[in-house]
mmCIF file with all atom_site columns, C-alpha atoms in Angstrom:
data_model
loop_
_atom_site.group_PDB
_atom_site.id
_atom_site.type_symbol
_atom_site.label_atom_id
_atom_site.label_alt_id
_atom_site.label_comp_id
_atom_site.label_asym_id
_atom_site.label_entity_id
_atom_site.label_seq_id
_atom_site.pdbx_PDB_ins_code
_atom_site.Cartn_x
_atom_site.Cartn_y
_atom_site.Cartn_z
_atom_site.occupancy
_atom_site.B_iso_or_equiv
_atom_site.pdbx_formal_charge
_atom_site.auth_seq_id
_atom_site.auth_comp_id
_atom_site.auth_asym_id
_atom_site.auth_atom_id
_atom_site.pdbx_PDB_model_num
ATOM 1   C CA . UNK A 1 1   ? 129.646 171.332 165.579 1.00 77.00 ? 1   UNK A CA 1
ATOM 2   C CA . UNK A 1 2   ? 129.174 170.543 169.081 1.00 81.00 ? 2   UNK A CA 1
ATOM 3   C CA . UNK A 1 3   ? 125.274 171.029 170.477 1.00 90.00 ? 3   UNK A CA 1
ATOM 4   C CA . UNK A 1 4   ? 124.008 170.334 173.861 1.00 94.00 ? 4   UNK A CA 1
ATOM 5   C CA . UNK A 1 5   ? 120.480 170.232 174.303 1.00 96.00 ? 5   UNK A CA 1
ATOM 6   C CA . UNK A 1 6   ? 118.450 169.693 177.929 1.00 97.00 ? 6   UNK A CA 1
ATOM 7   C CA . UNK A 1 7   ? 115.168 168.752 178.348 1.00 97.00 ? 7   UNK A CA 1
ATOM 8   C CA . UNK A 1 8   ? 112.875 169.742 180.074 1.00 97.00 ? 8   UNK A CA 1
ATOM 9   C CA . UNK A 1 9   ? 113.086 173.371 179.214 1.00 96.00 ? 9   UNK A CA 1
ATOM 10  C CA . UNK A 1 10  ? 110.846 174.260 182.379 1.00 97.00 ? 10  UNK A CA 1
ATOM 11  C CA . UNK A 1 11  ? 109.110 172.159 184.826 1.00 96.00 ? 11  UNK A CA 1
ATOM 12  C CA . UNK A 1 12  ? 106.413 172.728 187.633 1.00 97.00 ? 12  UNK A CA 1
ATOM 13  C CA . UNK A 1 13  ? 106.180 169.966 190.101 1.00 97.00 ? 13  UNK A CA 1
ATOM 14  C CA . UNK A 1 14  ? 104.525 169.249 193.499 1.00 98.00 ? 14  UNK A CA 1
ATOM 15  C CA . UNK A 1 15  ? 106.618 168.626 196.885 1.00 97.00 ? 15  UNK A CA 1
ATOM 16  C CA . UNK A 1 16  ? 107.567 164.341 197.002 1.00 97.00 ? 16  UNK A CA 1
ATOM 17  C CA . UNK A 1 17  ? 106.981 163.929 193.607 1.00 97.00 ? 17  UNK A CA 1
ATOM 18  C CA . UNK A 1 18  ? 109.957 162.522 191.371 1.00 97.00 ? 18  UNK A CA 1
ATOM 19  C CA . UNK A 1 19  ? 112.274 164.305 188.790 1.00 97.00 ? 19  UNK A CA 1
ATOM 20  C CA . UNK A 1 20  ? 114.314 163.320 186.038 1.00 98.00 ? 20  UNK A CA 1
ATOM 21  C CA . UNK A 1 21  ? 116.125 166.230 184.219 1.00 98.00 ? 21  UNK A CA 1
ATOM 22  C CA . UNK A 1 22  ? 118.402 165.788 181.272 1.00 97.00 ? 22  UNK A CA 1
ATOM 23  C CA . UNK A 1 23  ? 120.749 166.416 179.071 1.00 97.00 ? 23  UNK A CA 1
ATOM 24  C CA . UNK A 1 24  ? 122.899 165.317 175.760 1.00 96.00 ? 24  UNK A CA 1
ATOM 25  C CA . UNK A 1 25  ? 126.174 166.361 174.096 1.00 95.00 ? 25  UNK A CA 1
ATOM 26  C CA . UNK A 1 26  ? 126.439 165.627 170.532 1.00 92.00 ? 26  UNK A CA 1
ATOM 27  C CA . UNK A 1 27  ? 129.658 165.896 168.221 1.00 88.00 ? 27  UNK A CA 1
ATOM 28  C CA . UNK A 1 28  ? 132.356 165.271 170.654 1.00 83.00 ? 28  UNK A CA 1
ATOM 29  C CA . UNK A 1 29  ? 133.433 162.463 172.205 1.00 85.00 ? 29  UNK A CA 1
ATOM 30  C CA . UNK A 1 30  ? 133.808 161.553 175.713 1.00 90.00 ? 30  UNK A CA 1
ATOM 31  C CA . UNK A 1 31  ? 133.566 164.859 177.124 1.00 92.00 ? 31  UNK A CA 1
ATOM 32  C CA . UNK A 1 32  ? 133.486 165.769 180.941 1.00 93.00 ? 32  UNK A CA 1
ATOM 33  C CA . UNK A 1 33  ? 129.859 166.644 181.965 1.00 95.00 ? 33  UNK A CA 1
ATOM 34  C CA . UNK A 1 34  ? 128.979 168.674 184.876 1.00 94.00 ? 34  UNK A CA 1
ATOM 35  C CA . UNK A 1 35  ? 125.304 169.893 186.655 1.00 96.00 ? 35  UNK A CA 1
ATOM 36  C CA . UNK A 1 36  ? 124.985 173.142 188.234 1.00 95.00 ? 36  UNK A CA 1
ATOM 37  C CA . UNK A 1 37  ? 121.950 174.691 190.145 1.00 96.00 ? 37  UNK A CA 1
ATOM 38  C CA . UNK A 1 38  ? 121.165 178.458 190.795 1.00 96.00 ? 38  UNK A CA 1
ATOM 39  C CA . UNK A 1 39  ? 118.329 179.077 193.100 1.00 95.00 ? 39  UNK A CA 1
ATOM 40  C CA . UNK A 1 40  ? 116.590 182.672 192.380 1.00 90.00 ? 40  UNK A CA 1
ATOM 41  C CA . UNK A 1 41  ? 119.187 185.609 192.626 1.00 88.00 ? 41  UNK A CA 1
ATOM 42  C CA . UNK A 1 42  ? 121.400 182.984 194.415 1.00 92.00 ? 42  UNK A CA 1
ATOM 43  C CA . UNK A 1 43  ? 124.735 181.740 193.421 1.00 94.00 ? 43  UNK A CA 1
ATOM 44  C CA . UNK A 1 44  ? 125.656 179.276 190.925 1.00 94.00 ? 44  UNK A CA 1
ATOM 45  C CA . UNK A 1 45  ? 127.000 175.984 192.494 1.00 93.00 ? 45  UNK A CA 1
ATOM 46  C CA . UNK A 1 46  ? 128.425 172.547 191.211 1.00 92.00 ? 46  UNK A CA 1
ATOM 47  C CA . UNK A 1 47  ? 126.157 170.289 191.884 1.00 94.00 ? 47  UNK A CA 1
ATOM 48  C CA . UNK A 1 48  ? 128.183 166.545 189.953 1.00 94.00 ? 48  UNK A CA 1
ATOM 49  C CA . UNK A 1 49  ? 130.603 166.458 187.248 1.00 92.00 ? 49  UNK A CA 1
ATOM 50  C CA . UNK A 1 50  ? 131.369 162.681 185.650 1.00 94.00 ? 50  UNK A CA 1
ATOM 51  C CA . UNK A 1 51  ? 134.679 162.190 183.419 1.00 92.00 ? 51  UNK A CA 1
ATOM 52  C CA . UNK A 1 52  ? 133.424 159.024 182.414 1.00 93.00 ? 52  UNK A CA 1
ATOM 53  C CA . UNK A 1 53  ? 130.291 156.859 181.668 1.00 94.00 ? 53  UNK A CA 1
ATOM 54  C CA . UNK A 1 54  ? 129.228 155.239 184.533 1.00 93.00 ? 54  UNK A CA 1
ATOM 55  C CA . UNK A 1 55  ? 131.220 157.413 186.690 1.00 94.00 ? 55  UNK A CA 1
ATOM 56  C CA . UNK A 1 56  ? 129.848 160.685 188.711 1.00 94.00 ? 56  UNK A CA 1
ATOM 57  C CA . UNK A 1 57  ? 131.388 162.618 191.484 1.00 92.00 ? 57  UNK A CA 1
ATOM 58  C CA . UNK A 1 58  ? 129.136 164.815 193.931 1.00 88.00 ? 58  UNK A CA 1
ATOM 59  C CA . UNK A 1 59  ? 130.352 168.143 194.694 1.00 86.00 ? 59  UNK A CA 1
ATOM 60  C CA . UNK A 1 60  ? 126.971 169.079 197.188 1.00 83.00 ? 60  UNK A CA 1
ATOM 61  C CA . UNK A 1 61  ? 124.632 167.090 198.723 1.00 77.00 ? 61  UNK A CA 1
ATOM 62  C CA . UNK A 1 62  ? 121.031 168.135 197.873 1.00 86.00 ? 62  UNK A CA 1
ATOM 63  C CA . UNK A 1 63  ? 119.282 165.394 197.668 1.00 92.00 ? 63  UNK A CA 1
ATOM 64  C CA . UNK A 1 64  ? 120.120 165.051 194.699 1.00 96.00 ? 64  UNK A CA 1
ATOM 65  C CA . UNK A 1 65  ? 121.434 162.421 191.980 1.00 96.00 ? 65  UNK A CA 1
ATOM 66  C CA . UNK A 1 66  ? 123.247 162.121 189.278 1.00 97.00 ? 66  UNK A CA 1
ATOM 67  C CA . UNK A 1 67  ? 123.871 159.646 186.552 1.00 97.00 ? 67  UNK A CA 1
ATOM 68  C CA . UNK A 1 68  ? 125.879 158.769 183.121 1.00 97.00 ? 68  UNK A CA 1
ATOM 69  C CA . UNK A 1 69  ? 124.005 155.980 181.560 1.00 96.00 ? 69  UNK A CA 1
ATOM 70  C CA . UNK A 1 70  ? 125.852 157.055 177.954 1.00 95.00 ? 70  UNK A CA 1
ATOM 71  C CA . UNK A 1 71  ? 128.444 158.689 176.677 1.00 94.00 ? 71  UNK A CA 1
ATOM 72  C CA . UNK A 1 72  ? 126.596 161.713 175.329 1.00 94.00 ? 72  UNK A CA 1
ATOM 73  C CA . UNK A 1 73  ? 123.778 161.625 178.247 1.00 96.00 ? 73  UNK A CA 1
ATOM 74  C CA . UNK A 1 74  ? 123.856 163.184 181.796 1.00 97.00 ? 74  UNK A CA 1
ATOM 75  C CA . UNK A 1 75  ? 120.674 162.572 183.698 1.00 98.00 ? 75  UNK A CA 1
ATOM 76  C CA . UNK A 1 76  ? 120.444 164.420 187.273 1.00 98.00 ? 76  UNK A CA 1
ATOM 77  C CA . UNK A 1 77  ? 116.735 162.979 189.129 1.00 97.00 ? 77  UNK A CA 1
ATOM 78  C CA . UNK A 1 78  ? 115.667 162.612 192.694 1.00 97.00 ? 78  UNK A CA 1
ATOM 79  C CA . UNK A 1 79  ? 112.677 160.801 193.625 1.00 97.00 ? 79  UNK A CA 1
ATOM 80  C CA . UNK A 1 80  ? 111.539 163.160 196.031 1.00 97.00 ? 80  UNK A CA 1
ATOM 81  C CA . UNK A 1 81  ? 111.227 166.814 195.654 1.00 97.00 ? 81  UNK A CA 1
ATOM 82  C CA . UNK A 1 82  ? 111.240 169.287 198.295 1.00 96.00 ? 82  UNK A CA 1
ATOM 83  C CA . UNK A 1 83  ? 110.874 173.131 197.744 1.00 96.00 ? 83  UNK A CA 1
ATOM 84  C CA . UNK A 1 84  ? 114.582 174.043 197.952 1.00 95.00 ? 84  UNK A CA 1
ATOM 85  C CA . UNK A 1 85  ? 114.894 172.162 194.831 1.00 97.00 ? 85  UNK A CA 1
ATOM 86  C CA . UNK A 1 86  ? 113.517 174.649 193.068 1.00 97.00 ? 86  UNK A CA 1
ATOM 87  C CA . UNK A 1 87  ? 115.941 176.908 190.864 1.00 97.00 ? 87  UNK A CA 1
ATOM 88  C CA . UNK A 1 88  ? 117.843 176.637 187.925 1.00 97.00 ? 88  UNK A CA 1
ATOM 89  C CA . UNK A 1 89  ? 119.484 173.713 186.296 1.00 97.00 ? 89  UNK A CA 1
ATOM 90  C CA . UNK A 1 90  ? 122.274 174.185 184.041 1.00 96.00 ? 90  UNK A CA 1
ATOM 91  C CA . UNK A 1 91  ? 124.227 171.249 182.446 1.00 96.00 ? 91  UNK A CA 1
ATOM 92  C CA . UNK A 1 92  ? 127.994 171.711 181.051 1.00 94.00 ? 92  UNK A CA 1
ATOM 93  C CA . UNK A 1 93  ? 130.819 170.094 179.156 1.00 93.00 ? 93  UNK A CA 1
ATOM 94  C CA . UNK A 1 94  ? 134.144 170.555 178.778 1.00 90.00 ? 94  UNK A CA 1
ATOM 95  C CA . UNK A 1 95  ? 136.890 168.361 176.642 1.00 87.00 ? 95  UNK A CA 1
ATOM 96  C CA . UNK A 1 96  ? 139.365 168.044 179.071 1.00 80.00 ? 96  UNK A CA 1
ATOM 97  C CA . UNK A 1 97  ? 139.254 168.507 182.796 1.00 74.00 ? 97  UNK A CA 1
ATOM 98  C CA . UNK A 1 98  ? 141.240 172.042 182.482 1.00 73.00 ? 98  UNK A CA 1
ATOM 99  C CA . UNK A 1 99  ? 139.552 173.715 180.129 1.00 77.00 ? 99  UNK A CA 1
ATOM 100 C CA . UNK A 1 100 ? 136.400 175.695 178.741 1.00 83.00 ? 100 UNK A CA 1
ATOM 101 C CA . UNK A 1 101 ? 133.037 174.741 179.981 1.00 86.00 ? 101 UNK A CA 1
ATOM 102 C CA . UNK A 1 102 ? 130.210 175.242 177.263 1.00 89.00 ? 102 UNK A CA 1
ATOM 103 C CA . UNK A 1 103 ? 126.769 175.414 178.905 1.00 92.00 ? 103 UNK A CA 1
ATOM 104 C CA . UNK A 1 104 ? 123.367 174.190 178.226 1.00 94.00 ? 104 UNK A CA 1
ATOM 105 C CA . UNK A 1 105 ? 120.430 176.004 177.846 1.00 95.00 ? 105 UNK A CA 1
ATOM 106 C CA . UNK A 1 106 ? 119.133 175.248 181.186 1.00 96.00 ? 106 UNK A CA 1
ATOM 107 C CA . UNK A 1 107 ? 116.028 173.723 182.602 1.00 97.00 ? 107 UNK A CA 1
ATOM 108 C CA . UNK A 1 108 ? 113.816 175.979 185.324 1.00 97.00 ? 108 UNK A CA 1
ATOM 109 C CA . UNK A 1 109 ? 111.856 173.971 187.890 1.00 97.00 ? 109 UNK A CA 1
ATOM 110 C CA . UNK A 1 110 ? 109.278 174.830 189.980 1.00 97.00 ? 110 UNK A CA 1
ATOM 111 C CA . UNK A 1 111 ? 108.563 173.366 193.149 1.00 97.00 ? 111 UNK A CA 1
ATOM 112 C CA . UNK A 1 112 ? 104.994 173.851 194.988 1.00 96.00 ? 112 UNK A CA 1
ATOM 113 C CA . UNK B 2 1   ? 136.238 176.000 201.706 1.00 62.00 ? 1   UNK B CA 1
ATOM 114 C CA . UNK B 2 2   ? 136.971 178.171 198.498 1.00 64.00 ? 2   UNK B CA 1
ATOM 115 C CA . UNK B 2 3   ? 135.204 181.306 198.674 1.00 84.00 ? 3   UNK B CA 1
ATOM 116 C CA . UNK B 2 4   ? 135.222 183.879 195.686 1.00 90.00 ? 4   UNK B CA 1
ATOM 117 C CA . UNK B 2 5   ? 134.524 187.434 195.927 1.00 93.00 ? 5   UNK B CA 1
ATOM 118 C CA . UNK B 2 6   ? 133.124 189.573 193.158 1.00 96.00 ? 6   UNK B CA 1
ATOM 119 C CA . UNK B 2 7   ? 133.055 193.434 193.361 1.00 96.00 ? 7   UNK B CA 1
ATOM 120 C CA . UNK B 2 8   ? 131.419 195.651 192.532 1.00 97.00 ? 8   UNK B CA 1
ATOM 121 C CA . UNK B 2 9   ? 128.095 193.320 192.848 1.00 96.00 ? 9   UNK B CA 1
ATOM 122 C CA . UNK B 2 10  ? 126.030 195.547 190.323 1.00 97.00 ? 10  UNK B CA 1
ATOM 123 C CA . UNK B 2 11  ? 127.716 198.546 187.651 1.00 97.00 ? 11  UNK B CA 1
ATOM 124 C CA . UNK B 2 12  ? 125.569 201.038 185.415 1.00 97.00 ? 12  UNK B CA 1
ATOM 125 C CA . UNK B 2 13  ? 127.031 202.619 182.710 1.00 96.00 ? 13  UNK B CA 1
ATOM 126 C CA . UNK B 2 14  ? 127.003 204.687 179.832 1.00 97.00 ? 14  UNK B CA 1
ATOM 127 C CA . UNK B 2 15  ? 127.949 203.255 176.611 1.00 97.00 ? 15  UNK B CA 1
ATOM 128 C CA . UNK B 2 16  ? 131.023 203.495 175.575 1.00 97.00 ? 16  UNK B CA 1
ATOM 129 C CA . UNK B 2 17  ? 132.484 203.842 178.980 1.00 97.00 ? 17  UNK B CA 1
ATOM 130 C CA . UNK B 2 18  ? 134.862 201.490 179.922 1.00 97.00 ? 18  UNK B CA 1
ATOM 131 C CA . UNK B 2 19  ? 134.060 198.679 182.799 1.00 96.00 ? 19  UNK B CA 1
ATOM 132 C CA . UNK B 2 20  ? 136.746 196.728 185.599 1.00 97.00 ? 20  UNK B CA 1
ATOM 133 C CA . UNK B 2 21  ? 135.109 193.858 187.175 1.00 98.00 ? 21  UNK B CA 1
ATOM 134 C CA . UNK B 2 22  ? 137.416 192.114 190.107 1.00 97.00 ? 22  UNK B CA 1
ATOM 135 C CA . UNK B 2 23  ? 137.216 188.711 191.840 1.00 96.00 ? 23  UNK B CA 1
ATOM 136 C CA . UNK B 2 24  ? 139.156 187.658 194.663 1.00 93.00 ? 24  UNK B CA 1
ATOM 137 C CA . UNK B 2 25  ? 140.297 184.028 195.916 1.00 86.00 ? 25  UNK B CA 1
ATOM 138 C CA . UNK B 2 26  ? 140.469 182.667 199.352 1.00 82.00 ? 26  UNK B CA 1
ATOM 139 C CA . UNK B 2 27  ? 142.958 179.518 198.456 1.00 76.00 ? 27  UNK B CA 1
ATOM 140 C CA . UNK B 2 28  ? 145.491 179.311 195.767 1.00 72.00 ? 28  UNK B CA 1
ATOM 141 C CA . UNK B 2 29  ? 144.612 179.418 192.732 1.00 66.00 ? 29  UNK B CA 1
ATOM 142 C CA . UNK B 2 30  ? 144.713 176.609 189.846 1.00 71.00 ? 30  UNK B CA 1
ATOM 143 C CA . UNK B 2 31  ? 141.638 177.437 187.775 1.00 79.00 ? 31  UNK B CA 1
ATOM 144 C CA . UNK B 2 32  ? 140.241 180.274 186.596 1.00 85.00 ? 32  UNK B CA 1
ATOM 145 C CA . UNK B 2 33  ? 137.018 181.008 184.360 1.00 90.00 ? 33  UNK B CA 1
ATOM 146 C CA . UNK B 2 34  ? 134.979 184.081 183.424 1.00 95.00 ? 34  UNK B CA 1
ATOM 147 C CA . UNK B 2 35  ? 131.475 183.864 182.375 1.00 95.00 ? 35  UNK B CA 1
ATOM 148 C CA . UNK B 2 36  ? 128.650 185.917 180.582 1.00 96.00 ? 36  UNK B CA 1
ATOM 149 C CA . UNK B 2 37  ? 125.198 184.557 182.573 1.00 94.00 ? 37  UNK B CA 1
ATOM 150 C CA . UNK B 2 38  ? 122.384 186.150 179.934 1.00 90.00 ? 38  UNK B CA 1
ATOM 151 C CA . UNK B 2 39  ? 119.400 187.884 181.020 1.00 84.00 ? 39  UNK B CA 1
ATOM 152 C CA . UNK B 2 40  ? 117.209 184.081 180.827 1.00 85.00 ? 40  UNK B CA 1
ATOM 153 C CA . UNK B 2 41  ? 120.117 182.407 183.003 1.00 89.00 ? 41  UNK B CA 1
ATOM 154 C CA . UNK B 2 42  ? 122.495 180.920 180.130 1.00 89.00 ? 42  UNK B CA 1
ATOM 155 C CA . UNK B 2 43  ? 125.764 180.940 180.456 1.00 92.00 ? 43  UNK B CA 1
ATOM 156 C CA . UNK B 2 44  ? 128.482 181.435 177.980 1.00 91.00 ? 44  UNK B CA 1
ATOM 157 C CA . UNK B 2 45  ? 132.046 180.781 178.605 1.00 91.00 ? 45  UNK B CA 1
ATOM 158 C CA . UNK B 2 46  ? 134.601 184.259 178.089 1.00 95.00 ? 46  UNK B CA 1
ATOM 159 C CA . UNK B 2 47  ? 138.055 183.471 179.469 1.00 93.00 ? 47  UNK B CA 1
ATOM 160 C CA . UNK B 2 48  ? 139.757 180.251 181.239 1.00 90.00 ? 48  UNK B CA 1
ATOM 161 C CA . UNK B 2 49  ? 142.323 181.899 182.190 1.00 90.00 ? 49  UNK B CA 1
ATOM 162 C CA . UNK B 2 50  ? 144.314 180.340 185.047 1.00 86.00 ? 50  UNK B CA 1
ATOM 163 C CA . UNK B 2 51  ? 147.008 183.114 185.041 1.00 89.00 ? 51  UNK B CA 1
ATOM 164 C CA . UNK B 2 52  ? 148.664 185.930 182.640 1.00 94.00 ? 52  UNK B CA 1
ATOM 165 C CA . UNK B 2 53  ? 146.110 188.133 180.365 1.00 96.00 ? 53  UNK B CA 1
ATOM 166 C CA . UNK B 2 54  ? 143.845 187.145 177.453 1.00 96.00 ? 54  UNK B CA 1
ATOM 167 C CA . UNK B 2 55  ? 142.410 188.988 175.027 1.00 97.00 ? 55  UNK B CA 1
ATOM 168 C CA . UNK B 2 56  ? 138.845 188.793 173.148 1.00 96.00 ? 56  UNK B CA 1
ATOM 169 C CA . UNK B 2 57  ? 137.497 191.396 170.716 1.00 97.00 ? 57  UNK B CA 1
ATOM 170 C CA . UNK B 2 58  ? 136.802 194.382 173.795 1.00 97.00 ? 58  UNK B CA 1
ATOM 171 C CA . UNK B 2 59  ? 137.276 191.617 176.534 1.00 98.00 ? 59  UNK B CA 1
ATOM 172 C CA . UNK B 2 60  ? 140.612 191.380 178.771 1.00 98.00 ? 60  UNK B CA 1
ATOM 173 C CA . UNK B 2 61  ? 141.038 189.205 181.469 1.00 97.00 ? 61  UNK B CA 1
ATOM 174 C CA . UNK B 2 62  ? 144.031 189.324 183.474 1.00 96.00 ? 62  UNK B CA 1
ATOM 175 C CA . UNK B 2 63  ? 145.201 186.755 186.442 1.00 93.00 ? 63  UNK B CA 1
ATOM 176 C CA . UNK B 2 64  ? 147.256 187.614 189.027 1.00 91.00 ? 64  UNK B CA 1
ATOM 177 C CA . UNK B 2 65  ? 147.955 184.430 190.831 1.00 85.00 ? 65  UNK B CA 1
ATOM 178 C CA . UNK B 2 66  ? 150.405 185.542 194.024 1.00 86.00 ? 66  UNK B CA 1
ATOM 179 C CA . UNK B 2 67  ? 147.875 188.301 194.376 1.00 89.00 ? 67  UNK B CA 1
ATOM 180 C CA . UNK B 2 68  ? 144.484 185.538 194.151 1.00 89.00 ? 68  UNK B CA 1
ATOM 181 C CA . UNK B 2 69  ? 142.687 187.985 191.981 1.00 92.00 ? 69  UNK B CA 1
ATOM 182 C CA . UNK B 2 70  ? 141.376 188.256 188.745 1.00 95.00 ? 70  UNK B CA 1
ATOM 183 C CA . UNK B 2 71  ? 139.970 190.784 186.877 1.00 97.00 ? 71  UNK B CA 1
ATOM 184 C CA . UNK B 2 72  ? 137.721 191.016 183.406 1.00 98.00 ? 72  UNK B CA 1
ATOM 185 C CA . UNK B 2 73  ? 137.919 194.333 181.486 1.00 98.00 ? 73  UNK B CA 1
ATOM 186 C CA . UNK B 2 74  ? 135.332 195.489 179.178 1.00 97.00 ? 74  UNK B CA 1
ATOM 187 C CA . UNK B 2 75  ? 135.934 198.597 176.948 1.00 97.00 ? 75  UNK B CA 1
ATOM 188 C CA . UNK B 2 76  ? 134.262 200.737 175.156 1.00 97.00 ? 76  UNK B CA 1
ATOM 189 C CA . UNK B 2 77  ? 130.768 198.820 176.681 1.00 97.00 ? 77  UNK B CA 1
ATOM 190 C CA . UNK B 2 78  ? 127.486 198.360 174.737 1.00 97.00 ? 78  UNK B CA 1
ATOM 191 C CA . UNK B 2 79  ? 124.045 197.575 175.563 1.00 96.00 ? 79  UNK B CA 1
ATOM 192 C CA . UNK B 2 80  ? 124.166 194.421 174.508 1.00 94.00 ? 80  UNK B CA 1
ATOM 193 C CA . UNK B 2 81  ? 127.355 193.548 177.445 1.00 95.00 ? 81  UNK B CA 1
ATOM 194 C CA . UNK B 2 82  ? 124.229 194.071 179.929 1.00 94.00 ? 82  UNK B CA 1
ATOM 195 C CA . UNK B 2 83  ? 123.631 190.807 181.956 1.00 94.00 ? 83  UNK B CA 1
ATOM 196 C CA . UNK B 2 84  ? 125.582 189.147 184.943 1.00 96.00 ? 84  UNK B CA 1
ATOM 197 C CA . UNK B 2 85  ? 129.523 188.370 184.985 1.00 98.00 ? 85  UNK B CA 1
ATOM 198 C CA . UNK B 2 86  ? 130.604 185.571 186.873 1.00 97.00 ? 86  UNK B CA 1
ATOM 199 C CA . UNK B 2 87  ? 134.027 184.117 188.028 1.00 95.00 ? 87  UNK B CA 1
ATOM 200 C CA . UNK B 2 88  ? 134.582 181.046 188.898 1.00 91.00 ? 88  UNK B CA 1
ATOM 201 C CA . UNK B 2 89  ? 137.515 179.271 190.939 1.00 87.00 ? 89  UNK B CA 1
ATOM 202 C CA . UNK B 2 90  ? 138.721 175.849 191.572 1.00 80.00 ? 90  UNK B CA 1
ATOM 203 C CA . UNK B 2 91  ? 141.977 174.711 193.299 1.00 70.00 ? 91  UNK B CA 1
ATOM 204 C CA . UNK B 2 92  ? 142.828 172.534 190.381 1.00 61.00 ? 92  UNK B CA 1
ATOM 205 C CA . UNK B 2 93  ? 140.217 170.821 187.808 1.00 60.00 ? 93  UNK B CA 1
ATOM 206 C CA . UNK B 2 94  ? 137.065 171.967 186.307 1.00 61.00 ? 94  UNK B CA 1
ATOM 207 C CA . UNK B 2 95  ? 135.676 169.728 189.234 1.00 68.00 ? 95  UNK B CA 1
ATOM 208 C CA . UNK B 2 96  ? 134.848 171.513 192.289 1.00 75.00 ? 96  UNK B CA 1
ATOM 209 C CA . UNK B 2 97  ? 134.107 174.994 190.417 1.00 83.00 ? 97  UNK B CA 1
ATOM 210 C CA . UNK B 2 98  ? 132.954 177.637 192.873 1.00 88.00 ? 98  UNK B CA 1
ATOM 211 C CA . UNK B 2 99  ? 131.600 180.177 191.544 1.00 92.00 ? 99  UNK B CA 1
ATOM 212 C CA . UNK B 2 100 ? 131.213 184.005 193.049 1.00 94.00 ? 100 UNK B CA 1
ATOM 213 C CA . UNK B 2 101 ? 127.667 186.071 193.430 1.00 95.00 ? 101 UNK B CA 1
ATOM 214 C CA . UNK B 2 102 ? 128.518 187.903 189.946 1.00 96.00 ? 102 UNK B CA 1
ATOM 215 C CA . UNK B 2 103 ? 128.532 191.632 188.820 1.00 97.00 ? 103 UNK B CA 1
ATOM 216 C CA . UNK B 2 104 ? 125.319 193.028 187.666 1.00 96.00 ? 104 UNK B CA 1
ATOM 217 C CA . UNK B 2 105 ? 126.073 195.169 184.335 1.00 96.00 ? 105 UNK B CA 1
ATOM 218 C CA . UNK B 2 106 ? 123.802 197.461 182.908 1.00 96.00 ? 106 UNK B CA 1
ATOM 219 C CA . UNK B 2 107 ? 124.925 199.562 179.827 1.00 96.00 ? 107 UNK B CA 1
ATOM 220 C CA . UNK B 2 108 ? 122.552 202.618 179.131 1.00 96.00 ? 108 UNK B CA 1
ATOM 221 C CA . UNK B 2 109 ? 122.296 204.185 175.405 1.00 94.00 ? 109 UNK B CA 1
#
C-alpha cells in the first residue's frame, strides 16, 4: 500500500529565518508530486508539481522553492520567511498526470 | 486565468436530507476533481471526473462540460459528511490545479 508521510507535522518560526518542509511517497514508483498551500480560511492553491526527479515546475511565485532530490522525496524550503508564508502545506501524488491526487497529511506553519 | 466558482459557500442540514453542491468554470474544461478537505485540513480525493457521472456509495458527481459546471451530490447526508467540499479545475493536467473557495457542510443529528 501506498503511504505518504510529511514532516514537520507543525512548525512555528520567526520572520527571515529558513524552512525546509517535506515529504515522501512510499510503494509506488515514480509518481507525480505536487505542493499546495492554504492560508487560514483562504483557498487552496498549487504551489509546484515535478513529474520527474530533478525536475519541478512552479505554478505561483511565493518565494518559495521546490525540489526532487529522490524519487520518493519532495522537499519545498525557502531561506527566508516572511509572514504570508504562514498557512497550510499539503503535499500530493498522483500516478499519472490525469488522474487522482492522494494527499498528505499536511504540515501547519507558523510565522511570527 | 482559470477561476472556479463554488455555490452555495456554506449548507446546514438535517440528516438524511439530501445535499447539491455546484462549481462553475471560467475556461474549458479538461480536468475535473472533487475533494473532501476534513475538519484538521486533509484532503481526500472523491471524484476525477473530467466529464459524464460517477458514482460512490451516496456520492454522485456529474460533469457537464459544454455547460463548464460540475456538480457533487450527496444523499441521504450524515454527520460524519460535515467538513469542506472542494472542486478543482485545470485546462488539461493535474498541473496547474485551481481550486474553488469550497462549500461548508454541516449535517445536524
Amino acid at each position: 500500500a501506498q503511504t505518504i508521510h510529511q514532516w514537520p507535522v507543525a512548525e512555528i518560526k520567526a520572520v527571515g529565518s529558513p524552512l525546509s518542509l517535506g515529504c515522501t511517497i512510499k510503494g509506488k514508483s515514480s509518481p507525480n508530486l505536487y505542493w499546495y498551500w492554504q492560508a487560514t480560511g483562504g483557498t487552496l492553491q498549487q504551489l509546484f508539481y515535478s513529474i520527474t526527479v530533478g525536475q519541478v515546475e512552479s505554478v505561483v511565485q511565493l518565494n518559495l522553492s521546490a525540489s526532487r532530490p529522490k524519487d520518493d522525496q519532495f522537499i519545498l524550503s525557502t531561506e527566508k520567511l516572511l509572514l504570508s508564508h504562514s498557512g497550510f502545506y499539503l503535499c500530493a501524488w498522483s500516478l499519472e498526470d490525469r488522474d487522482t491526487q492522494y494527499f498528505g497529511p499536511g504540515t501547519r506553519l507558523l510565522v511570527l | 486565468g482559470q477561476q472556479v466558482q463554488q455555490s452555495p459557500a456554506s449548507l446546514v442540514l438535517q440528516e438524511g436530507e439530501n445535499a447539491e453542491l455546484q462549481c462553475n468554470f471560467s475556461t474549458s474544461l479538461n480536468s475535473m476533481q472533487w475533494f473532501y478537505q476534513r475538519p484538521g485540513g486533509s484532503l481526500v480525493s472523491l471524484f476525477y471526473n473530467p466529464s459524464g457521472t460517477k458514482h460512490s456509495g451516496r456520492l454522485t458527481s456529474t460533469t457537464v462540460i459544454k455547460e463548464r459546471r460540475s456538480s457533487l451530490h450527496i444523499s441521504s447526508s450524515q454527520t460524519t459528511d460535515s467538513g469542506t467540499y472542494l472542486c478543482a479545475h485545470s485546462g488539461g493536467s493535474n498541473a496547474k490545479l485551481t481550486f474553488g473557495k469550497g462549500t461548508k457542510l454541516s449535517v445536524k443529528s
